[in-house]
Short mmCIF file of C-alpha atoms (C1' of nucleotides) in Angstrom, two decimals:
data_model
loop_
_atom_site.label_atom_id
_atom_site.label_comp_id
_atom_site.label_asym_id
_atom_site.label_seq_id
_atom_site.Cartn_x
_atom_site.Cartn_y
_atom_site.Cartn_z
CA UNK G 235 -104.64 -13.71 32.71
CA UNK G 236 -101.16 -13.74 31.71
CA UNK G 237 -101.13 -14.82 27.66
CA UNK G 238 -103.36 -13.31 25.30
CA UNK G 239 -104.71 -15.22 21.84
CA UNK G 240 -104.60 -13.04 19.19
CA UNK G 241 -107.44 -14.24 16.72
CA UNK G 242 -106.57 -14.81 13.01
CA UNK G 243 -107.98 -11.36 11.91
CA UNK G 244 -106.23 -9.35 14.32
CA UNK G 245 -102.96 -10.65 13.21
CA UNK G 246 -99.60 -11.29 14.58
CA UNK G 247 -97.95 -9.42 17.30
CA UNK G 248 -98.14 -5.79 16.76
CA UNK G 249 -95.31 -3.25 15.82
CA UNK G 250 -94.17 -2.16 19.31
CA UNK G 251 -96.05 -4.11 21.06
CA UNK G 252 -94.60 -6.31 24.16
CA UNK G 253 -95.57 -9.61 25.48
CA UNK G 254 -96.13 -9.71 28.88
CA UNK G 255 -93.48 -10.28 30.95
CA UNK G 256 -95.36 -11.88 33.99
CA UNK G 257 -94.22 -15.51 33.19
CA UNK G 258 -90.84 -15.85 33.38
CA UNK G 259 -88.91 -19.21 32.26
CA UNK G 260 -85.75 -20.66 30.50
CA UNK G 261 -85.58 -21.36 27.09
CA UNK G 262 -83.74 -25.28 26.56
CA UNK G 263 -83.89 -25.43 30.48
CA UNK G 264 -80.98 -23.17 30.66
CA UNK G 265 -80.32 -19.83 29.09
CA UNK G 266 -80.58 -18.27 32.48
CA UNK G 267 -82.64 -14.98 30.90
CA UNK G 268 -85.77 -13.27 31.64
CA UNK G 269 -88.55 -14.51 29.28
CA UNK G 270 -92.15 -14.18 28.61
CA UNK G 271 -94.68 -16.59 27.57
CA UNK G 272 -97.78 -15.27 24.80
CA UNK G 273 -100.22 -17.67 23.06
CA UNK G 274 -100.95 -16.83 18.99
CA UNK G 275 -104.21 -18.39 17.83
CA UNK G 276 -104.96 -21.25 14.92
CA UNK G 277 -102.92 -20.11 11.51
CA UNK G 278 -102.35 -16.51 13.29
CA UNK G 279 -98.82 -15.39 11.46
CA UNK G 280 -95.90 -15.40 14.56
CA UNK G 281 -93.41 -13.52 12.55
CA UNK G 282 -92.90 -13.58 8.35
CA UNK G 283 -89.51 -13.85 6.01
CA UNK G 284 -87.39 -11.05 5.82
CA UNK G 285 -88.64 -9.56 9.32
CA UNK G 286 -86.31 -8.46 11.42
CA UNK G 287 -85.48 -10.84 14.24
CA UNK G 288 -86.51 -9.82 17.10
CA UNK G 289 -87.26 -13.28 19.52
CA UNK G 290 -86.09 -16.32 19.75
CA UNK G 291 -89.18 -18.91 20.66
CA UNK G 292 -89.74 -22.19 22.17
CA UNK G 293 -92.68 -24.00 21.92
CA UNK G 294 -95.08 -24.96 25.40
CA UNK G 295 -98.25 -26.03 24.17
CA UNK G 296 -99.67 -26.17 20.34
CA UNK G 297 -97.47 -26.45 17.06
CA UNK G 298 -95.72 -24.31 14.40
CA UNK G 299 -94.94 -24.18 10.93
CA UNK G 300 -92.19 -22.84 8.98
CA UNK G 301 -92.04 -22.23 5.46
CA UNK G 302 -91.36 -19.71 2.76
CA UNK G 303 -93.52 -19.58 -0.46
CA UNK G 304 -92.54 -18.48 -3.95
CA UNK G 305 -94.15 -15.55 -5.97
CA UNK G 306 -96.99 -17.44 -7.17
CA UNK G 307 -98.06 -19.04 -3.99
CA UNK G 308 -96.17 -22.50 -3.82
CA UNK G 309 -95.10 -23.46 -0.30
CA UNK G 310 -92.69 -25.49 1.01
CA UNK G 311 -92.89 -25.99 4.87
CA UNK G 312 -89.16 -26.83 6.25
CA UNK G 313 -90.20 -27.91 9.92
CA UNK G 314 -92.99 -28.52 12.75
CA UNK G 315 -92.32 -27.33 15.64
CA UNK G 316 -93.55 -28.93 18.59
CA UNK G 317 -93.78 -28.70 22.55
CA UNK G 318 -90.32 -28.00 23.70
CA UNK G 319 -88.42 -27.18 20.35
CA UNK G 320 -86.57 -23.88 19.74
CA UNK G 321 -87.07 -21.76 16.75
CA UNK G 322 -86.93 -18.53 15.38
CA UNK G 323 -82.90 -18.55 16.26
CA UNK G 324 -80.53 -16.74 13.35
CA UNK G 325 -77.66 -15.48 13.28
CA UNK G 326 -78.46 -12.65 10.86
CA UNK G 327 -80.63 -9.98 11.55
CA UNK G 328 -83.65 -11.23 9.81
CA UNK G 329 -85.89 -14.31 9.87
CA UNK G 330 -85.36 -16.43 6.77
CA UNK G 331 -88.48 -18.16 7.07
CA UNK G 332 -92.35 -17.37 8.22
CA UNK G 333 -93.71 -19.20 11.27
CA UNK G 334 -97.39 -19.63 11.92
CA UNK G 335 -99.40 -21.63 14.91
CA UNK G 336 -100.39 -24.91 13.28
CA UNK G 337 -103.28 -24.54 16.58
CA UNK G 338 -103.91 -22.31 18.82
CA UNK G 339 -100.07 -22.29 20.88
CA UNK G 340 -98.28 -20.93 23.50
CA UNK G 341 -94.74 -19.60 23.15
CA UNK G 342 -92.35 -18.86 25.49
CA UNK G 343 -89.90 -15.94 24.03
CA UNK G 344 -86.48 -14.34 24.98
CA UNK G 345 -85.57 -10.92 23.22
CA UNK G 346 -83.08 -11.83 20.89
CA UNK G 347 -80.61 -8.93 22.19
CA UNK G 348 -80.30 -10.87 25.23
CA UNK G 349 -79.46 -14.08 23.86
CA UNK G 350 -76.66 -12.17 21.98
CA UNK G 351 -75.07 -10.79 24.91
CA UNK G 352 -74.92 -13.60 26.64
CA UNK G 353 -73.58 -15.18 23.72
CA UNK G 354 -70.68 -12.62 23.89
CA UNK G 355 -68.97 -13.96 26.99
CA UNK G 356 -70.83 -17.38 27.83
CA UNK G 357 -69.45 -20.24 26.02
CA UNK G 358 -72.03 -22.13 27.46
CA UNK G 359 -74.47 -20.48 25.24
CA UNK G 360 -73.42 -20.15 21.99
CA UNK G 361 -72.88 -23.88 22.35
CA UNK G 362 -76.86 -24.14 22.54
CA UNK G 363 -77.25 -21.93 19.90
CA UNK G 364 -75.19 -24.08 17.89
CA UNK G 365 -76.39 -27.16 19.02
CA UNK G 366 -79.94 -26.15 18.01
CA UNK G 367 -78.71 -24.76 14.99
CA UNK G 368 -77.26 -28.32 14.68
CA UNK G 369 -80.53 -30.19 14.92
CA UNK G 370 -82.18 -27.91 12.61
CA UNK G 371 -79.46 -28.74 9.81
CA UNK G 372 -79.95 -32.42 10.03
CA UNK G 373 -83.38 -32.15 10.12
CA UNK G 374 -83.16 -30.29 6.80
CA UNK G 375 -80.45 -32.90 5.80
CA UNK G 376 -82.73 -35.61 6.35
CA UNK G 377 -85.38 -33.96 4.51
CA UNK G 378 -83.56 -33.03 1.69
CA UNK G 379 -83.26 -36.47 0.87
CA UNK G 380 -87.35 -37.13 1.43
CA UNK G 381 -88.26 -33.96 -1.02
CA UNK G 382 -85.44 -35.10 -3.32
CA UNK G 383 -85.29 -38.57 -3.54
CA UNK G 384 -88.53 -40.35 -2.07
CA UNK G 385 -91.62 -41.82 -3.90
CA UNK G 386 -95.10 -40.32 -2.34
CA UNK G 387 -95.25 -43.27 -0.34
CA UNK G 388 -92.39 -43.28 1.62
CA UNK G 389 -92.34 -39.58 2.32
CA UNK G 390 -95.87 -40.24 3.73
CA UNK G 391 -94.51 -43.18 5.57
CA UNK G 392 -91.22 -41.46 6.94
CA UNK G 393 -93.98 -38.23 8.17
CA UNK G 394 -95.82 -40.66 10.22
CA UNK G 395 -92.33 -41.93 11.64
CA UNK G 396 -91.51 -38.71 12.31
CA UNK G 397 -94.89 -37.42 13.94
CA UNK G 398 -95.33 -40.96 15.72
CA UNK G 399 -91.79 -40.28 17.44
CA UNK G 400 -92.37 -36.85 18.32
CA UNK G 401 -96.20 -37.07 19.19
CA UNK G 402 -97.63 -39.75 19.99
CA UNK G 403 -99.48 -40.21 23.20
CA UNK G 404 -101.47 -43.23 24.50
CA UNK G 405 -100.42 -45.16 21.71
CA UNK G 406 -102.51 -42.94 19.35
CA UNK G 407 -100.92 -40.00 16.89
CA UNK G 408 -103.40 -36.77 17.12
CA UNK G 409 -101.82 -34.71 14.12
CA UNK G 410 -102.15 -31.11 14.92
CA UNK G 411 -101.98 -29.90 11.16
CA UNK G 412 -104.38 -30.48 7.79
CA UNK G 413 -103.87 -32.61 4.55
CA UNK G 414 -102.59 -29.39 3.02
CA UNK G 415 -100.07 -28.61 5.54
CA UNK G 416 -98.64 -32.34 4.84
CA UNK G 417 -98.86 -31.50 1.70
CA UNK G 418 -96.84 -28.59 1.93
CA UNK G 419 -94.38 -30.04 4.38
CA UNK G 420 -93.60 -33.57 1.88
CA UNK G 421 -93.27 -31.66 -1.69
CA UNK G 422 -97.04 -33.18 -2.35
CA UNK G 423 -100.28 -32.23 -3.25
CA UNK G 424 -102.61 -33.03 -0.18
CA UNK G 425 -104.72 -34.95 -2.53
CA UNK G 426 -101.53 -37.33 -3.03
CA UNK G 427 -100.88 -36.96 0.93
CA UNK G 428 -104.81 -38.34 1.34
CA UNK G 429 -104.39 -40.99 -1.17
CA UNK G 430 -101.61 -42.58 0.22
CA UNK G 431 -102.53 -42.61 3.78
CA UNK G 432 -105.69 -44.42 2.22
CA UNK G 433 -103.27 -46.85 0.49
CA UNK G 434 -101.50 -47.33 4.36
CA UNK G 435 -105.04 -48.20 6.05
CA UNK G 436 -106.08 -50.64 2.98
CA UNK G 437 -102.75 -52.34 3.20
CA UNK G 438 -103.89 -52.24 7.32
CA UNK G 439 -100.89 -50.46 8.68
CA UNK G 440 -102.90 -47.66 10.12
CA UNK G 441 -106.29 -46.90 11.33
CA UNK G 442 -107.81 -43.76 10.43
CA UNK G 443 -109.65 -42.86 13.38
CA UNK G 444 -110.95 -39.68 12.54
CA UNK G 445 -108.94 -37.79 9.72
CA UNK G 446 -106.09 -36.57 11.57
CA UNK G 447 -106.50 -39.90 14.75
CA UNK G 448 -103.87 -42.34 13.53
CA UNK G 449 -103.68 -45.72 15.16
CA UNK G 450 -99.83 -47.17 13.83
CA UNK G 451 -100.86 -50.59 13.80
CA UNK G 452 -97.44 -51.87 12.08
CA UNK G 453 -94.41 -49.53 12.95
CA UNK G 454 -91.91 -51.83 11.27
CA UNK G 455 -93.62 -51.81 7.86
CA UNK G 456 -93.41 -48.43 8.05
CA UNK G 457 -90.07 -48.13 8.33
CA UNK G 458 -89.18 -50.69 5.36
CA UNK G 459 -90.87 -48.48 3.24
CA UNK G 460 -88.86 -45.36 4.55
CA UNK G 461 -86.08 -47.34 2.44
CA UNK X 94 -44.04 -33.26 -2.49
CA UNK X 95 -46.47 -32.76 0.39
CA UNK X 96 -49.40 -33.38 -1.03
CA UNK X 97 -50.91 -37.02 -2.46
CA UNK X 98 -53.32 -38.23 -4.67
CA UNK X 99 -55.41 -41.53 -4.03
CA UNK X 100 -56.58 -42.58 -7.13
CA UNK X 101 -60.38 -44.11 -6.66
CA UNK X 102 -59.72 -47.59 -6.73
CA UNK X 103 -57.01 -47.28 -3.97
CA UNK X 104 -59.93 -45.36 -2.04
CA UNK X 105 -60.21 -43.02 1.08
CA UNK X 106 -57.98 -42.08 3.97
CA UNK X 107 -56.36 -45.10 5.07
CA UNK X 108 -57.34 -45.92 9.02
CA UNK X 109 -54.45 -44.74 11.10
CA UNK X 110 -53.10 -42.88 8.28
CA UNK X 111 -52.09 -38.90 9.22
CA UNK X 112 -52.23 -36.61 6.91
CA UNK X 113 -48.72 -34.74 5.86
CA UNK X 114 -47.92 -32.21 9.08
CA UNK X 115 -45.61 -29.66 6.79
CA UNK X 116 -48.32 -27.68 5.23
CA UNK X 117 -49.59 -25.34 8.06
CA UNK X 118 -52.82 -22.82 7.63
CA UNK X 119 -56.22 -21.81 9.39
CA UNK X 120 -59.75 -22.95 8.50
CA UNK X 121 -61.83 -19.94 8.03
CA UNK X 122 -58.80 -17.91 8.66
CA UNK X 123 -58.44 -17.91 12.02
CA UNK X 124 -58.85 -21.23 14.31
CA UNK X 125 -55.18 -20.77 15.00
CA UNK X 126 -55.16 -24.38 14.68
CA UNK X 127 -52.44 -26.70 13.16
CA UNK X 128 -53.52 -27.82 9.84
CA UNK X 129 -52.28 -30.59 6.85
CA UNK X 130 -53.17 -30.47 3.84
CA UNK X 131 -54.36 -33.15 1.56
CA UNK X 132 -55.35 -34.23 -2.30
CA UNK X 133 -58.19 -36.54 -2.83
CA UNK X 134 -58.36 -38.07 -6.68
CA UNK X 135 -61.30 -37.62 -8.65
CA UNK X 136 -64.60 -39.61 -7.32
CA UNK X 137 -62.25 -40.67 -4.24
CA UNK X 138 -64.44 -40.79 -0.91
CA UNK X 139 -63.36 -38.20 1.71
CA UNK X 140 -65.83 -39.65 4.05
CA UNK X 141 -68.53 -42.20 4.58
CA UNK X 142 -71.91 -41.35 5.97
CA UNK X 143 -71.90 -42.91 10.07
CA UNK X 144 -68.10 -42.57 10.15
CA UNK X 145 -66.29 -41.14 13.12
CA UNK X 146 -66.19 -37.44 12.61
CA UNK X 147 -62.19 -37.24 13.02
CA UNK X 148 -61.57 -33.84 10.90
CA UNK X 149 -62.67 -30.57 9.94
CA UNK X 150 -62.44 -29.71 6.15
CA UNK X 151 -61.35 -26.95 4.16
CA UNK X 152 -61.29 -26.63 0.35
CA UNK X 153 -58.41 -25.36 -1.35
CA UNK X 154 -58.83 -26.34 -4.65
CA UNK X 155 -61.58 -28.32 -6.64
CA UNK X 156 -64.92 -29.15 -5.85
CA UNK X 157 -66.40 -31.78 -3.01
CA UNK X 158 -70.07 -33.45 -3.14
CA UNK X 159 -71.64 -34.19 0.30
CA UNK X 160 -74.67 -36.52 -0.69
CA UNK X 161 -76.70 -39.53 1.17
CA UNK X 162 -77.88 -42.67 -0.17
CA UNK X 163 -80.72 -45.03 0.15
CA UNK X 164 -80.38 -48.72 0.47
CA UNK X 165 -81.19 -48.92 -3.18
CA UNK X 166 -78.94 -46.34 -4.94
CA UNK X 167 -81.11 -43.16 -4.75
CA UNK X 168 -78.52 -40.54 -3.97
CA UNK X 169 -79.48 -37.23 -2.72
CA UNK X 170 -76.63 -34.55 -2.54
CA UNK X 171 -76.94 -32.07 -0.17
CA UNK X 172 -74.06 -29.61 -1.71
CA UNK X 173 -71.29 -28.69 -3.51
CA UNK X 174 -68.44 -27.20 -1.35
CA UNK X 175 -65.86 -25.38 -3.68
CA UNK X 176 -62.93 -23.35 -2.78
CA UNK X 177 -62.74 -21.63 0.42
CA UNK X 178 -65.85 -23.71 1.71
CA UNK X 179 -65.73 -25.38 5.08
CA UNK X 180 -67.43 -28.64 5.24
CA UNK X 181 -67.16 -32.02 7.45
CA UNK X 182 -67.85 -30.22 11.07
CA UNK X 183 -70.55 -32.00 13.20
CA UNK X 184 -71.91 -31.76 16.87
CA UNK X 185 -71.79 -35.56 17.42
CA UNK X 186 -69.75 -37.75 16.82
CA UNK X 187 -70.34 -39.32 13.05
CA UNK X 188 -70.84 -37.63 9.90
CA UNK X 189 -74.08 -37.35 8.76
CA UNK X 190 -73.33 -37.80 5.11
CA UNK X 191 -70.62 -38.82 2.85
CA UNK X 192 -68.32 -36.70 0.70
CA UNK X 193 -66.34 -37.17 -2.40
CA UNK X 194 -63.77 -35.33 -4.40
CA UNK X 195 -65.92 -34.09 -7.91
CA UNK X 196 -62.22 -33.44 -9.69
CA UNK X 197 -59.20 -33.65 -8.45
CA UNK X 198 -58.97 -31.90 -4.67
CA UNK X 199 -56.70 -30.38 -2.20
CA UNK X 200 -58.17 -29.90 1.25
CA UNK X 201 -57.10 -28.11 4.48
CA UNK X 202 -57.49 -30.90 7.41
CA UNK X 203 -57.93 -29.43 11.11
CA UNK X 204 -58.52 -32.67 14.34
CA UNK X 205 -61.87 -32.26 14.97
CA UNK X 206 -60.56 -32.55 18.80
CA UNK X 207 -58.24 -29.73 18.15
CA UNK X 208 -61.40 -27.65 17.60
CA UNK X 209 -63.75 -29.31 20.06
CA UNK X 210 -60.65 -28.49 22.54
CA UNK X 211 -61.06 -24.61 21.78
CA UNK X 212 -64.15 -24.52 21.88
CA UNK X 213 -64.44 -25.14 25.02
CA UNK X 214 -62.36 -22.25 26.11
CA UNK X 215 -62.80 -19.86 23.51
CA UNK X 216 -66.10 -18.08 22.47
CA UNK X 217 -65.01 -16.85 19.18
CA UNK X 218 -64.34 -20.08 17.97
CA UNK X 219 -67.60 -21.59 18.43
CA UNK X 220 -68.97 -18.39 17.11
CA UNK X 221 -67.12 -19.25 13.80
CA UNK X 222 -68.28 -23.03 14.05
CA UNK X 223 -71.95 -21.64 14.51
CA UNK X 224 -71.84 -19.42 11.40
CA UNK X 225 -70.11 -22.32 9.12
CA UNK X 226 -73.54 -24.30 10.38
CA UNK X 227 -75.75 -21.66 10.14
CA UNK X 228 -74.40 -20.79 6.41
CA UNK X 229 -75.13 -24.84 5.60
CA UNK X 230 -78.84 -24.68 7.63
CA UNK X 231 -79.60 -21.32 5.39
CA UNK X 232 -78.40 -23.16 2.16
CA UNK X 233 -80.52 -26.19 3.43
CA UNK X 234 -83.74 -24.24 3.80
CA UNK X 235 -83.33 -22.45 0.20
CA UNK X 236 -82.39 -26.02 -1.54
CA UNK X 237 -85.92 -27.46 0.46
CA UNK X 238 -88.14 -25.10 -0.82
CA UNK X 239 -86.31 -25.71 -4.89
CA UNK X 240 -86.70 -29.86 -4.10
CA UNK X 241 -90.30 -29.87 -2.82
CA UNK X 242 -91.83 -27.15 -4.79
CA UNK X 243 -90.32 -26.08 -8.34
CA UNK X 244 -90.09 -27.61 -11.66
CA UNK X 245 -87.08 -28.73 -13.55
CA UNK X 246 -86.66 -25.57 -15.63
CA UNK X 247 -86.64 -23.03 -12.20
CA UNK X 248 -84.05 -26.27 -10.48
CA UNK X 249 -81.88 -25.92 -13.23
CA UNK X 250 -82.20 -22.38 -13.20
CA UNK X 251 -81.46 -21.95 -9.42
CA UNK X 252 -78.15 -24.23 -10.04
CA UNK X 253 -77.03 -22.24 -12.99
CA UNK X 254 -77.26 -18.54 -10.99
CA UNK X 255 -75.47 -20.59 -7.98
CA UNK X 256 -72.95 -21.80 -9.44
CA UNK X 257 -72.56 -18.55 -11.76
CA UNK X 258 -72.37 -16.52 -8.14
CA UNK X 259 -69.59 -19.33 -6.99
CA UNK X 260 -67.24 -19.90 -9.47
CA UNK X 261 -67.60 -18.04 -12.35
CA UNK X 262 -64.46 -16.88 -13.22
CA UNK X 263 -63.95 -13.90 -16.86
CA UNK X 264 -67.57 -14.48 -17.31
CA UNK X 265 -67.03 -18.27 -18.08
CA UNK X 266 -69.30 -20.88 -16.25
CA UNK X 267 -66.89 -23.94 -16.07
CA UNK X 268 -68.67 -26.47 -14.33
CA UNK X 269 -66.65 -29.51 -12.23
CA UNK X 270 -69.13 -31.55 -12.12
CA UNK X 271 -71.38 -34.22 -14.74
CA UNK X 272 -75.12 -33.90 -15.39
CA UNK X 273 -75.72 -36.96 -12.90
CA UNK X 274 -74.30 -35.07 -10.08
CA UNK X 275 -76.59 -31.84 -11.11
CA UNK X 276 -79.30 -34.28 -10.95
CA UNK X 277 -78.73 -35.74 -7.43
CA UNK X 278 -78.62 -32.68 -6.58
CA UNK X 279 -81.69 -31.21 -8.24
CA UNK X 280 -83.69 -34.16 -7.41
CA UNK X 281 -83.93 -34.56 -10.81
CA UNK X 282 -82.52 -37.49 -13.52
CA UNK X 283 -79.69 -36.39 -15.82
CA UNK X 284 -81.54 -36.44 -18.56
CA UNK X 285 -84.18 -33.46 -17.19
CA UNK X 286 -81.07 -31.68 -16.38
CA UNK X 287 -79.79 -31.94 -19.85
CA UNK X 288 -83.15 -31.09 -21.57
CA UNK X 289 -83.41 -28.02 -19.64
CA UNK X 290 -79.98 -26.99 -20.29
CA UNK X 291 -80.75 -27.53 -23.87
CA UNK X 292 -84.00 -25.82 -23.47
CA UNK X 293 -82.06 -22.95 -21.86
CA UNK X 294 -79.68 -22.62 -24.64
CA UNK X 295 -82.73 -22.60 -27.53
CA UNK X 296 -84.20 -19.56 -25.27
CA UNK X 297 -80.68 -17.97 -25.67
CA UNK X 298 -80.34 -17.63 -21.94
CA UNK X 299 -77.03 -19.50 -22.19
CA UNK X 300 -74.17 -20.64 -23.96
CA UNK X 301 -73.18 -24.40 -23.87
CA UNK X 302 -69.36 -24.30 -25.30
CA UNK X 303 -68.59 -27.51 -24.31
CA UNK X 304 -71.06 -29.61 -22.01
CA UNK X 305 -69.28 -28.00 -18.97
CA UNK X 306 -68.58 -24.86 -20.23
CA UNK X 307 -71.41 -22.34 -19.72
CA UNK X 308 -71.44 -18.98 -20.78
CA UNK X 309 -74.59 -16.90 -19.16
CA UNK X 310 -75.94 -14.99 -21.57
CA UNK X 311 -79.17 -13.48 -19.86
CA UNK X 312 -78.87 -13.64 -16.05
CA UNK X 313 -81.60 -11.54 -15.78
CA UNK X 314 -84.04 -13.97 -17.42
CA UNK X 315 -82.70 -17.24 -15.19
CA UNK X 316 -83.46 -14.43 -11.82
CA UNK X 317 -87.59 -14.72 -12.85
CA UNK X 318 -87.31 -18.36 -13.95
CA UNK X 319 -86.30 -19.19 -10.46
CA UNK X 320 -89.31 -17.75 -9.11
"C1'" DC J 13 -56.59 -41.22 -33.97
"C1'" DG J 14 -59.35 -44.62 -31.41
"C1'" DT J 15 -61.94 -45.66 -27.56
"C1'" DA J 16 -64.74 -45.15 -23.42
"C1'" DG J 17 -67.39 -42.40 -20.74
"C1'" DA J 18 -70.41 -38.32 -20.89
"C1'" DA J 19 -74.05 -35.90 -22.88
"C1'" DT J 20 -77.88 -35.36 -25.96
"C1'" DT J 21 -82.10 -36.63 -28.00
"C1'" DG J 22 -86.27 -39.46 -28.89
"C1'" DA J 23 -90.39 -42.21 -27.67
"C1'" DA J 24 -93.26 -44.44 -24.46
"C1'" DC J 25 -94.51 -44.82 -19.84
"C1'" DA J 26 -95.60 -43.77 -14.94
"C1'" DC J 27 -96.26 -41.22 -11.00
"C1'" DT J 28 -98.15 -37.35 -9.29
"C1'" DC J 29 -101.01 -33.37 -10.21
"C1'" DT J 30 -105.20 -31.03 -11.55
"C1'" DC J 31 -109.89 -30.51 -11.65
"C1'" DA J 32 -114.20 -32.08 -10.07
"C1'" DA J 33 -117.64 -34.36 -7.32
"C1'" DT J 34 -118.81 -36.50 -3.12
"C1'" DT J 35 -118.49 -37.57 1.73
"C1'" DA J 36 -117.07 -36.81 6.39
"C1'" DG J 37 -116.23 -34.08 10.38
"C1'" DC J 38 -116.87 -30.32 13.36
"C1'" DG J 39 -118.35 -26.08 15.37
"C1'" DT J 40 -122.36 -23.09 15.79
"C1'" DG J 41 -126.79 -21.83 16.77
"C1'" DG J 42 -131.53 -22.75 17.04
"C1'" DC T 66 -129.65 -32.24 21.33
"C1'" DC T 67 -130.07 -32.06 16.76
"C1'" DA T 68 -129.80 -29.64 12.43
"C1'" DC T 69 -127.34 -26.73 9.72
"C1'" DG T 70 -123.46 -25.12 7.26
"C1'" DC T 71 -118.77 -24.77 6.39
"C1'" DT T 72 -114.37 -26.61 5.94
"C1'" DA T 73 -111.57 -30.70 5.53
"C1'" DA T 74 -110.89 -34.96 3.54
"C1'" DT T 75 -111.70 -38.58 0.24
"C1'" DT T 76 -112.17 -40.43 -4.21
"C1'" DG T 77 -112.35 -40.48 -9.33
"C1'" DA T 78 -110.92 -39.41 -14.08
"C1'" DG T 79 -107.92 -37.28 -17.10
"C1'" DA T 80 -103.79 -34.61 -18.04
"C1'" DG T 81 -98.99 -33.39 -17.63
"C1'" DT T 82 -94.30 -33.23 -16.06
"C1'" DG T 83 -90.53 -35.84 -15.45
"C1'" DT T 84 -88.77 -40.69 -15.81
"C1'" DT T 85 -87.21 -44.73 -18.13
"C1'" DC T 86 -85.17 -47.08 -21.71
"C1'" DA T 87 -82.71 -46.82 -25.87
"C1'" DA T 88 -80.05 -44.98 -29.65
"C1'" DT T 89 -76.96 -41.57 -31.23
"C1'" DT T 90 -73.55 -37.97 -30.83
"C1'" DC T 91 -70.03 -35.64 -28.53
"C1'" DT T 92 -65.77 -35.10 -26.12
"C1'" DA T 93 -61.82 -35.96 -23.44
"C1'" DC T 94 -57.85 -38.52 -23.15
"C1'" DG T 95 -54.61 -42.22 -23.77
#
DNA sequence: CGTAGAATTGAACACTCTCAATTAGCGTGG
DNA sequence: CCACGCTAATTGAGAGTGTTCAATTCTACG
């Protein structure tokens, strides 16, 4: 067995500690560097604010959440991170925000020492570092806007948008992440988040098939109200 | 004289229309790029959101708001860039949100293909383009977490001890901008921002001389407001 | 000075939050 | 396979923060 789950009370990756480097990969299809692959279990921390950064991630299987929280506990989460996406990349030496596994996920990582080198002389490179970089500001752009501007409604609406573009399978949206998370992610309380997806199904634009089973049964409503 | 001013009802860059060639610079000293230079009027648009991303910007002098809209009116702006700030630079090929002169504003102007062109060739200037976007993303992330999770008083707050850090100048706060633009970009009305301000000033924490004159009195006290 | 826009302040309202109770969903173990 | 138990989600009622609308004051500038 080649990735390990580390369960929520053992904790994140350990001080010294090295994933595996049996599977090897490219992060973005193209970095040309030697990775490794590790799985962290449901809410299991992958690395927190402030720490040094060490990795630079991409997701395989599962989902992740970045956030940062203030003294007292608020959170705001700034992104999910799904199969495929890149994340953990900065150009300083620390992480600027925590990432946890929404579910139990798999990661594939390349040291971060790497990346820099090849950064050095590739041009190649550091124009996929700033390309992701890139979609990571206007996702933050866009968002800005949401947290700033948007009635409870429409953020709800523009998260199913969002989710229903970047997850949906079979014609049916399998959210990975809990009313809270939402919550966290929209600037709401998940009470709000619940009430309003409620408000969506009454007004028959979804079908709650099981809390977190979404049936979009009218896409272009949804997007009026996105305003 | 090199420079112009549009006034706001004769509006933006005219299509076609080059900026003056005779002032000459660098944009983050050191594209080794020619450069013009230009003066926008007060409240004149640089550049509309979805517009052909032609140039890189460059403030000299004054204070630019970069800010999207929805379709009715709700604007939310994204930042302030003030002297020395680079702003306008995009991976594709449209800007993803309009900017306007706050006051009166002289800007550095670099062809975006001038830069696209070495980057293709030259590492260290897409290095430079990736920290201008990293700077924005970091920026983004910190203004998230004050638009989805804390209360007027810690916005206002926040604003105050950036805006002290930016252009505070003999220990005088002199602000560019009106209490409609602090609260589109506080996600927050004017009025809010004006209570707090007031509420501020009752504390003792500042000094209002003037409605955009601001004289920090207790910077320590607006650190553990913002949480 | 006079005027127009900007800022302040007040009062009532509304949207979202908080607190609480109930229901649903899901994994575990008998 | 069903029952149990725990967590997640829903729903309700009341409270609160920030908004809206309106009136007044301030200030910058011609």
């Amino acid at each position: 067995m080649f990735t390990q789950t580390i369960h929520p009370t053992v904790g994140r990756l350990p001080q010294g500690m090295t994933p595996p480097a049996a599977a090897r990969g490219e992060i973005e299809g193209g970095f040309g560097l030697v990775t490794s692959e590790f799985t962290y279990g449901k809410d299991v921390e992958i690395y927190g604010e402030d720490e040094p950064a060490e990795y630079v991630y991409q997701v395989i299987r599962g989902a992740v959440r970045s956030y940062k929280l203030l003294s007292d506990g608020r959170r705001q989460i700034n992104a999910f991170y799904l199969a495929g996406d890149v994340f953990g990349l900065e150009t300083g030496p620390l992480h600027r925000l925590a990432t946890e596994a929404v579910v139990d996920t798999t990661v594939r990582l390349v040291k971060r020492n790497a990346v820099e080198h090849a950064a050095t002389t590739d041009v190649e490179v550091v124009r996929k570092l700033l390309n992701v970089t890139a979609r990571d500001l206007k996702h933050a752009e866009d968002h800005m806007l949401l947290l700033g501007r948007k009635t409870a409604l429409e953020r709800v609406a523009a998260f199913l948008l969002e989710m229903d573009r970047r997850l949906t399978v079979a014609g049916l949206l399998a959210l990975p992440m809990c009313r809270r998370d939402i919550g966290d992610y929209l600037g709401l309380t998940l009470e709000t988040v619940s009430r309003s997806l409620s408000q969506l199904q009454e007004q028959g634009i979804l079908d709650l098939s099981g809390a977190r089973q979404i049936l979009v049964r009218n896409r272009q409503r949804l997007q009026t109200m996105n305003a």
